[in-house]
XYZ file of N, CA and C in Angstrom:
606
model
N -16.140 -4.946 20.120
C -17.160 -6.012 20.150
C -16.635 -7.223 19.394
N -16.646 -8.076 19.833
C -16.321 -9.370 19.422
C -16.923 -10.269 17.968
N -16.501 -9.938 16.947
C -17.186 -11.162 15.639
C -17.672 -12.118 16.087
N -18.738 -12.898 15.351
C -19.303 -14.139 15.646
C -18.411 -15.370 15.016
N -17.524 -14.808 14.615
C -16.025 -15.563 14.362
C -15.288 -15.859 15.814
N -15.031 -14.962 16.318
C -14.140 -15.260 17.144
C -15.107 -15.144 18.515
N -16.713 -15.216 18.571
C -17.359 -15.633 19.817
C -17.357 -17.281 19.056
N -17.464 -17.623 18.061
C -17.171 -19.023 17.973
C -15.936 -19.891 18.645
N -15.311 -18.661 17.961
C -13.540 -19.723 18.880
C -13.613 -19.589 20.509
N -14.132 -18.583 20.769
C -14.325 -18.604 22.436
C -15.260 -19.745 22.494
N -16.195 -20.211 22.084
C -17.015 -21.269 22.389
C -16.493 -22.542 22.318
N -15.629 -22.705 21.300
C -14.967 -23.814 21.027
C -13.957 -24.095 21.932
N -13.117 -22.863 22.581
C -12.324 -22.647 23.595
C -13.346 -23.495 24.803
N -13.996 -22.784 25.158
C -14.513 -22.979 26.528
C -15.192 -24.488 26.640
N -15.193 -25.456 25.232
C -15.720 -26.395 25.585
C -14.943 -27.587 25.656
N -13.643 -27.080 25.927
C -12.209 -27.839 26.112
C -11.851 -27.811 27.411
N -11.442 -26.303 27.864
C -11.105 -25.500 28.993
C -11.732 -24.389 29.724
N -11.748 -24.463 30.940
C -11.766 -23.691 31.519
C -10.922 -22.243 31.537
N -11.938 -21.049 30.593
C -11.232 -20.364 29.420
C -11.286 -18.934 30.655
N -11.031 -18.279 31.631
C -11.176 -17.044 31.996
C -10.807 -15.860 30.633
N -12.099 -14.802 31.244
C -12.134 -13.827 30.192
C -11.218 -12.904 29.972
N -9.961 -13.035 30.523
C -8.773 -12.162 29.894
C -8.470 -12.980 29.465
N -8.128 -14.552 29.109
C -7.473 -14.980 28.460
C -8.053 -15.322 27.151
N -9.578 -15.657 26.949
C -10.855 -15.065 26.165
C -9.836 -14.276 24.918
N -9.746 -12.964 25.754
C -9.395 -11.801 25.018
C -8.037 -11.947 24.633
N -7.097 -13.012 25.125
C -5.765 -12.766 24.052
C -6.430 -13.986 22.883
N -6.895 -14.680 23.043
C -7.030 -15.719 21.909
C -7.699 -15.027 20.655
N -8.835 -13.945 21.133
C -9.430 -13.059 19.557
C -8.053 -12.731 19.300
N -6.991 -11.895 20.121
C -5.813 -11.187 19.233
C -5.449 -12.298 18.598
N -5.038 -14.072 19.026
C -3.862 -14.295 18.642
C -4.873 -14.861 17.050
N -5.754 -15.242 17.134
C -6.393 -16.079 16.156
C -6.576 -15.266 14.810
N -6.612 -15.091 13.261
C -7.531 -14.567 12.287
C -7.964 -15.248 11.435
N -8.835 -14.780 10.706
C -10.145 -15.211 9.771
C -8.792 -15.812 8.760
N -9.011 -16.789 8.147
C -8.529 -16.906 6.465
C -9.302 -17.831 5.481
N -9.733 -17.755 4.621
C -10.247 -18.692 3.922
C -9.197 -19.385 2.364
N -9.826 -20.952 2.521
C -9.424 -21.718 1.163
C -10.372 -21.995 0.433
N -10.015 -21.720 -0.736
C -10.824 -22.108 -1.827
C -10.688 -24.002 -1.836
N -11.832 -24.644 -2.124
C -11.844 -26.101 -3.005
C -10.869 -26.152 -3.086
N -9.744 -27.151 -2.849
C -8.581 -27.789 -3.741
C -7.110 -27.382 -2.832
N -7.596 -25.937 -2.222
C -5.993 -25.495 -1.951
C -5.560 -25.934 -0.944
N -4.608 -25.606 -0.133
C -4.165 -26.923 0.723
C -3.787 -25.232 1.527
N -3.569 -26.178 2.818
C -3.217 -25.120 4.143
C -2.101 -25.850 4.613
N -1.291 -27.061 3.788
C -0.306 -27.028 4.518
C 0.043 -28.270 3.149
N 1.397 -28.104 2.852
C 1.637 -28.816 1.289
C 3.175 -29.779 2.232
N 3.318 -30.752 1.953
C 4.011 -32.111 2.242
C 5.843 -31.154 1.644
N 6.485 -31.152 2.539
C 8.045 -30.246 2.449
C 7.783 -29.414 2.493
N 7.168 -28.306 3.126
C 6.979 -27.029 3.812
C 7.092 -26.759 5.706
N 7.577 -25.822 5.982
C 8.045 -25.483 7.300
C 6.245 -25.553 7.998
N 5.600 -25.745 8.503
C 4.177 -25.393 8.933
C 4.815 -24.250 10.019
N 3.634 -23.348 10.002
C 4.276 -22.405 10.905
C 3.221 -21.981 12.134
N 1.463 -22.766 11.583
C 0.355 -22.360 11.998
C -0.687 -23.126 12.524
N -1.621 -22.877 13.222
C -2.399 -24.105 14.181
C -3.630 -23.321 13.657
N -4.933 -24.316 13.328
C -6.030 -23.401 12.709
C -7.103 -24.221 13.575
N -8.354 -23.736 13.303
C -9.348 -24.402 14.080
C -10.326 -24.017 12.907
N -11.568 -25.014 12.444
C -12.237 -25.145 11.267
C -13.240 -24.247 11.344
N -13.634 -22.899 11.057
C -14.908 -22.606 11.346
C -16.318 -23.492 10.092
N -15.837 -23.022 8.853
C -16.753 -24.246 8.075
C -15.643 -24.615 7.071
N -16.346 -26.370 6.441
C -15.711 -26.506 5.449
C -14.927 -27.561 6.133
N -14.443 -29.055 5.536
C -13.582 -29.529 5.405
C -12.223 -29.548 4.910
N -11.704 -30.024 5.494
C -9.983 -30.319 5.069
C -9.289 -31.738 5.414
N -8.730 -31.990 4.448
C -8.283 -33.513 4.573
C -6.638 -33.316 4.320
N -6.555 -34.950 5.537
C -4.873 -34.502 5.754
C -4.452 -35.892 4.892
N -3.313 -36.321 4.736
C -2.798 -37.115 3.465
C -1.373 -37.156 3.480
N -1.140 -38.563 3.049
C 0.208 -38.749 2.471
C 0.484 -38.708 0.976
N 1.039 -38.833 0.422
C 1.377 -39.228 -0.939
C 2.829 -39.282 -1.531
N 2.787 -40.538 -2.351
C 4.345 -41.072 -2.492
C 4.751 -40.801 -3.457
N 5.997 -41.257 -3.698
C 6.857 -40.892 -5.061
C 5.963 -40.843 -6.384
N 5.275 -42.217 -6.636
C 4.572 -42.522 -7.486
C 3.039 -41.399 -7.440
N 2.785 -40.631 -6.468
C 1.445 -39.630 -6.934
C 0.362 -40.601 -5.855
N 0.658 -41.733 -5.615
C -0.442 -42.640 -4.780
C -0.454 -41.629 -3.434
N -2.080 -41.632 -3.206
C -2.289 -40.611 -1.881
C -3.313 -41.595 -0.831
N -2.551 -41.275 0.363
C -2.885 -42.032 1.633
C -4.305 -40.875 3.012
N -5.231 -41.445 2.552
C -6.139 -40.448 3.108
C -5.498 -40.707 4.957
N -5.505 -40.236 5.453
C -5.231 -39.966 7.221
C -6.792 -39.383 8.098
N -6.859 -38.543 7.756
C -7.688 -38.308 8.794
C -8.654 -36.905 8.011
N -9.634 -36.363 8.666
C -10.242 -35.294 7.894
C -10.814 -33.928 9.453
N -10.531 -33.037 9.155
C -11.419 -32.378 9.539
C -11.858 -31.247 9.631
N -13.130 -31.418 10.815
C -14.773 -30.510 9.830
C -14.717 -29.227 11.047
N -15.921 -28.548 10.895
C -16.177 -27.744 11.481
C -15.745 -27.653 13.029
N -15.800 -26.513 13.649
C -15.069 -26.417 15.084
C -13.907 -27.940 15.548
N -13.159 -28.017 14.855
C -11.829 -28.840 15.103
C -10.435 -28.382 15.116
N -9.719 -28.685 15.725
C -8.109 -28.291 15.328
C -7.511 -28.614 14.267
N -6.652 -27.996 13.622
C -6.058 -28.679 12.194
C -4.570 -28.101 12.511
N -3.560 -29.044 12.263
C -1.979 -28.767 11.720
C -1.247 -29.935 12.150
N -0.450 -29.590 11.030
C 0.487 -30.419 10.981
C 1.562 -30.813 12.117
N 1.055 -31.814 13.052
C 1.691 -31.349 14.899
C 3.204 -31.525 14.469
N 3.220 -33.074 14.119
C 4.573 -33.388 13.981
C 5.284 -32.159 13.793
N 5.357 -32.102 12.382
C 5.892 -31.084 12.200
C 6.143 -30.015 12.873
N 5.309 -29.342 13.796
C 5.375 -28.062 14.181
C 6.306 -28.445 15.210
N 6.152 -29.268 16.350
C 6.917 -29.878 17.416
C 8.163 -30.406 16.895
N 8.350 -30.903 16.313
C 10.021 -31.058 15.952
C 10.224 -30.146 14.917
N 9.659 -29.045 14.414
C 10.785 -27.860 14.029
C 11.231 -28.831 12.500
N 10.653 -29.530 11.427
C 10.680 -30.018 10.546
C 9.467 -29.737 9.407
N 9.825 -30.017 7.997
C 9.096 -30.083 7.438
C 8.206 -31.100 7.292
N 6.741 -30.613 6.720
C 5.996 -31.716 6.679
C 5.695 -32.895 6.101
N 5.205 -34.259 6.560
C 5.345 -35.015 5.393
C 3.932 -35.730 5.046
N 2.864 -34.453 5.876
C 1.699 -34.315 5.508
C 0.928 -32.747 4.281
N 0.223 -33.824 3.711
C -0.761 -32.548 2.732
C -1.993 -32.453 3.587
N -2.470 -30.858 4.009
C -3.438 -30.913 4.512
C -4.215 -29.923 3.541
N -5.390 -30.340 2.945
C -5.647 -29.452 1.519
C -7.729 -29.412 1.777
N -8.291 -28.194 1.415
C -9.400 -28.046 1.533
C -10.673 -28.949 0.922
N -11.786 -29.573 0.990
C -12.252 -30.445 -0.048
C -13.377 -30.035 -0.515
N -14.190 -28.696 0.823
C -15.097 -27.433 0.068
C -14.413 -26.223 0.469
N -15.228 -25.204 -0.062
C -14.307 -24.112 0.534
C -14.582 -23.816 2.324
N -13.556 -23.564 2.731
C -13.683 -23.688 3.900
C -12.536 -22.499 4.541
N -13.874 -21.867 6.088
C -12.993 -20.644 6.567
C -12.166 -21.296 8.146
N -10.927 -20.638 8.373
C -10.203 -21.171 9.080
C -9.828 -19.738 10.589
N -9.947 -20.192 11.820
C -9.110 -19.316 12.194
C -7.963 -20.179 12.492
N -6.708 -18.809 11.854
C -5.579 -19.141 12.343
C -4.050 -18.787 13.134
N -3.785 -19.159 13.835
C -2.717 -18.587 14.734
C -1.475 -19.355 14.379
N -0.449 -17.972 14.657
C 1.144 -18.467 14.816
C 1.384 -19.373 15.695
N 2.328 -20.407 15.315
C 1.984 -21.637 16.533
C 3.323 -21.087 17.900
N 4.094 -20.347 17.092
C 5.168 -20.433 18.352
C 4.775 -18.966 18.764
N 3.490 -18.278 18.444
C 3.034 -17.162 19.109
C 2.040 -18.232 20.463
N 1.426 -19.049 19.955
C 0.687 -19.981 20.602
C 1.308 -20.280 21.929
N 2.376 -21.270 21.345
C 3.115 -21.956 22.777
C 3.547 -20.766 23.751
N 4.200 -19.354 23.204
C 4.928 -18.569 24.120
C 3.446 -18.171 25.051
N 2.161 -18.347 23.953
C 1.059 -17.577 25.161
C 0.936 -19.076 26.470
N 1.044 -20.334 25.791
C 1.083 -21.423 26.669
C 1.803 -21.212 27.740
N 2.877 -20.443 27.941
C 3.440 -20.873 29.292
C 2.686 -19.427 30.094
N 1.879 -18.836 29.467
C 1.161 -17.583 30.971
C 0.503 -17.682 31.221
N -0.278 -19.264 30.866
C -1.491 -19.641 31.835
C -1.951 -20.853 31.807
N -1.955 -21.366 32.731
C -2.468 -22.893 33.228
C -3.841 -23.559 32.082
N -4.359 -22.717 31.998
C -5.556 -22.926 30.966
C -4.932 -23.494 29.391
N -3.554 -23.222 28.939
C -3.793 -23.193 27.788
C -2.924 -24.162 28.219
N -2.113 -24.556 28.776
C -1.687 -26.002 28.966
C -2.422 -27.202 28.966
N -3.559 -27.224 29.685
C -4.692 -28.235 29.635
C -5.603 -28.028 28.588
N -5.029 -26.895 27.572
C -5.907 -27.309 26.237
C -4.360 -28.147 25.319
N -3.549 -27.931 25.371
C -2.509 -28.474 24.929
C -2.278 -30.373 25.010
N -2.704 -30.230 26.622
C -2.924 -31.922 26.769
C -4.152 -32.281 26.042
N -5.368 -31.642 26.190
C -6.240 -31.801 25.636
C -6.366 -32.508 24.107
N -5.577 -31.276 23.552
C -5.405 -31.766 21.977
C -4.408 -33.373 22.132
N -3.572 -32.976 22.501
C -2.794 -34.044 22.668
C -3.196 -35.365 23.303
N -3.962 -35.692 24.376
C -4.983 -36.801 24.262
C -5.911 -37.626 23.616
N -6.456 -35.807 22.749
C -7.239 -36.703 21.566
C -6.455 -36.612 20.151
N -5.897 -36.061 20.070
C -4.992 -37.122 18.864
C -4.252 -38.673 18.983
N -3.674 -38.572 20.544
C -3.526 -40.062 20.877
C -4.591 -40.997 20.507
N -5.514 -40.656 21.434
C -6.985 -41.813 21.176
C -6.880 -42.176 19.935
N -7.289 -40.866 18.866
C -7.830 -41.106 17.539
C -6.763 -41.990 16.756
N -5.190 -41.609 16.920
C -4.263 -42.097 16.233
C -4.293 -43.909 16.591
N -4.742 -43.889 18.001
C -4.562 -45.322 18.320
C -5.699 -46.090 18.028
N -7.019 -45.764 17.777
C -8.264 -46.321 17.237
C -7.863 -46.202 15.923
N -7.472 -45.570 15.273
C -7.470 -45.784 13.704
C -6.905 -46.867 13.232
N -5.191 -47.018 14.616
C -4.192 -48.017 13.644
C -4.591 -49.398 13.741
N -5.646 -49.452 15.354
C -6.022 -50.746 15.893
C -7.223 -51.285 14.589
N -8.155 -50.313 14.304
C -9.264 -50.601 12.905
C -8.710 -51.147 11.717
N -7.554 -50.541 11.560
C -6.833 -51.030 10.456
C -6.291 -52.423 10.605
N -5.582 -52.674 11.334
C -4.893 -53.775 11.893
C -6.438 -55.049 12.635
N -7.191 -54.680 12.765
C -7.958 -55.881 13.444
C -9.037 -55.873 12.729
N -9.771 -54.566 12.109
C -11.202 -54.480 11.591
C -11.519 -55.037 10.255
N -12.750 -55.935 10.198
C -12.382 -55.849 8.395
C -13.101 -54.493 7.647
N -13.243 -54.941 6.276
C -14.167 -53.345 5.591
C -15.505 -52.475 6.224
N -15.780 -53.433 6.180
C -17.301 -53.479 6.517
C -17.167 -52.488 8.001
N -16.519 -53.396 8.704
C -16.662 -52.305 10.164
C -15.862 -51.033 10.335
N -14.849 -51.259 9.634
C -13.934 -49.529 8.917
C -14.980 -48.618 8.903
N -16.201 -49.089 7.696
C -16.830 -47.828 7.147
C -17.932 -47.333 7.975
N -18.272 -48.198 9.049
C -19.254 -48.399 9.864
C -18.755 -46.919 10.997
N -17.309 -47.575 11.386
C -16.741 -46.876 12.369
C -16.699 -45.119 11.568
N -16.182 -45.327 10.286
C -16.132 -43.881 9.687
C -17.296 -43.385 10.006
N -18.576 -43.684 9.933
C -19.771 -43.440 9.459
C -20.081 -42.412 11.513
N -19.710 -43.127 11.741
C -19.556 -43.164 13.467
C -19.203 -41.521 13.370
N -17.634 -41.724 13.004
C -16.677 -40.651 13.934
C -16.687 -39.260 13.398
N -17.181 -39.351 11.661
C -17.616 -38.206 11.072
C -19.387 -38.071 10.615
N -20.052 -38.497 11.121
C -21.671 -38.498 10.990
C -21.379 -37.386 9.900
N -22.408 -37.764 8.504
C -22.616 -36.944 7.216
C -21.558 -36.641 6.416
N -20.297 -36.857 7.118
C -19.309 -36.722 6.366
C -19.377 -37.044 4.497
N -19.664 -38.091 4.601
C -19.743 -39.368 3.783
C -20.593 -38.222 2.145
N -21.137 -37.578 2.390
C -22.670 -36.424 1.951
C -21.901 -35.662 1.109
N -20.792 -35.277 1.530
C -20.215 -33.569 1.450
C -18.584 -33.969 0.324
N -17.998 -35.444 0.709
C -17.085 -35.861 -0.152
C -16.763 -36.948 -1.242
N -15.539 -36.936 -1.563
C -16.102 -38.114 -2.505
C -15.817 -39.403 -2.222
N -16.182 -40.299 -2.961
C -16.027 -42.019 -2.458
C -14.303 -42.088 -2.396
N -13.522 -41.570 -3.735
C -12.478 -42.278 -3.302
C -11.328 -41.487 -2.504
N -11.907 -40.174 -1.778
C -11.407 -39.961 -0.754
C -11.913 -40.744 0.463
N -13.249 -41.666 0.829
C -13.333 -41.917 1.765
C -12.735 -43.418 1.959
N -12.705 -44.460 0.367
C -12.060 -45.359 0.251
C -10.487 -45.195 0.690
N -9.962 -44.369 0.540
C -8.361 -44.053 0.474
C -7.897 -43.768 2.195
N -8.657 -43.748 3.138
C -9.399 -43.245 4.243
C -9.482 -44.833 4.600
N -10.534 -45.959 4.217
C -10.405 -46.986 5.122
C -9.929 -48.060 4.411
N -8.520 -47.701 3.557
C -7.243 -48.900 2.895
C -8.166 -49.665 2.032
N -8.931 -49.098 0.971
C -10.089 -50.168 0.008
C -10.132 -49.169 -0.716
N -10.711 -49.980 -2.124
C -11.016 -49.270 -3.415
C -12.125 -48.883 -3.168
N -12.325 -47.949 -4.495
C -14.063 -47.399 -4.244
C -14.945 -48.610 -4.552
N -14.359 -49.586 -5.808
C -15.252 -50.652 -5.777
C -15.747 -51.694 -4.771
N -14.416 -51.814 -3.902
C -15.182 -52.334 -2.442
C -16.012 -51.654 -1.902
N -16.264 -50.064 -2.065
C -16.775 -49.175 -0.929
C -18.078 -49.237 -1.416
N -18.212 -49.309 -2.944
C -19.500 -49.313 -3.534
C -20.168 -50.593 -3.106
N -19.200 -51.879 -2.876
C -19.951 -53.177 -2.827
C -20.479 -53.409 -0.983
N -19.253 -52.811 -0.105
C -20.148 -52.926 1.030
C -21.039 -51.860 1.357
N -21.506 -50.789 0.886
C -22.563 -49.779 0.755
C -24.127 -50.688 0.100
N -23.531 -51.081 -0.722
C -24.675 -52.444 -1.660
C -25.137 -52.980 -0.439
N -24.105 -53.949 0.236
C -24.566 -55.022 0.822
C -25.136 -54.076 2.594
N -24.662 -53.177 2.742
C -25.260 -52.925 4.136
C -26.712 -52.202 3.351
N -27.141 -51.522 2.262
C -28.303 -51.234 2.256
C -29.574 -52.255 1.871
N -28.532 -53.319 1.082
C -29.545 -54.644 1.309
C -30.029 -55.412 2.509
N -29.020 -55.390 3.265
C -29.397 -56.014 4.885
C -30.423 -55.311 5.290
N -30.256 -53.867 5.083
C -31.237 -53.067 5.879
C -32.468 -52.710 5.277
N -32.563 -53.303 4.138
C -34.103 -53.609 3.332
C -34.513 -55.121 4.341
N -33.885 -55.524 4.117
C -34.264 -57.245 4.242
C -34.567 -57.326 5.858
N -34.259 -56.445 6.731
C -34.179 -56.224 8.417
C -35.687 -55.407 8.400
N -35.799 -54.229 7.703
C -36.761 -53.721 7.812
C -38.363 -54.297 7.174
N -37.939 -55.520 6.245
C -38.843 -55.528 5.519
C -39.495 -57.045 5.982
């Protein structure tokens, strides 16, 4: 009988692809439960990544950080999402991403080159492959265009957008570090959009 773990990942499966139920049944084998505590990371910046996870709860945030300790927020994510380090896994390199937990959060996770070898025995897991790979395009190319054309104000707007509640669950200067501004900007356009929206409503 199937966990409500892994009838989750079938759900999450099937709302990508067109999932037939033997293939259903290799994804419970290939996938397992693991959990991170707060703080720990599922994938540390010069490490081989070896694994592709999908979020059951709990956030995880992915990141750069430089010589100097300065850390570059990238991207975050939450419940039923994909997480790993692609680059990396696809060119067979280490990473030069931190992908680290920000509550505790449970993961299923699979061997990635157990993954790809199941990719070539069925058409299905190829078009989840483009899949992922489409929407990391999109997202990668909306982020760099926000950065490059948006000012603050519509950054946090758009954040507010693409992770609804996010904002609830972490802290300011992970979400500042996230749209290239200090927390004191983040605090001042938070000020000024809840004043507009007194002054609109009132």
């Amino acid at each position: 009988m199937l966990t409500q773990d892994f009838t989750q990942v079938t759900l999450i499966l099937r709302s990508l692809i067109d999932l037939p139920d033997e293939e259903a049944i290799k994804a419970v084998k290939l996938f397992q439960t693991t959990f991170l505590k707060r703080g720990e990371f599922f994938v540390r910046a010069g490490e081989m990544p070896k694994t592709i996870g999908i979020v059951m709860s709990g956030i995880l945030r992915l990141y750069y950080a430089d010589s100097d300790g300065n850390e570059y927020s990238k991207s975050f994510c939450t419940e039923n999402s994909f997480v790993a380090a692609y680059s990396a896994l696809l060119l067979q390199q280490p990473s030069r991403l931190f992908i680290q937990a920000l509550e505790d959060t449970k993961l299923m996770i699979a061997d990635y080159a157990v993954f790809r070898e199941l990719s070539t025995m069925h058409p299905c897991w190829q078009s989840l492959n483009s899949k992922i790979a489409e929407f990391l395009f999109i997202k990668k190319e909306k982020r760099e265009s926000s950065l490059l054309l948006d000012d603050a104000t519509t950054r946090y707007l758009n954040f507010q957008a693409e992770y609804p509640g996010l904002e609830t669950r972490i802290k300011q200067h992970h979400i500042a570090s996230y749209l290239g501004i200090t927390p004191v900007t983040l605090s001042r356009i938070r000020a000024q959009l809840r004043y507009s929206t007194g002054v609109a409503s009132g």
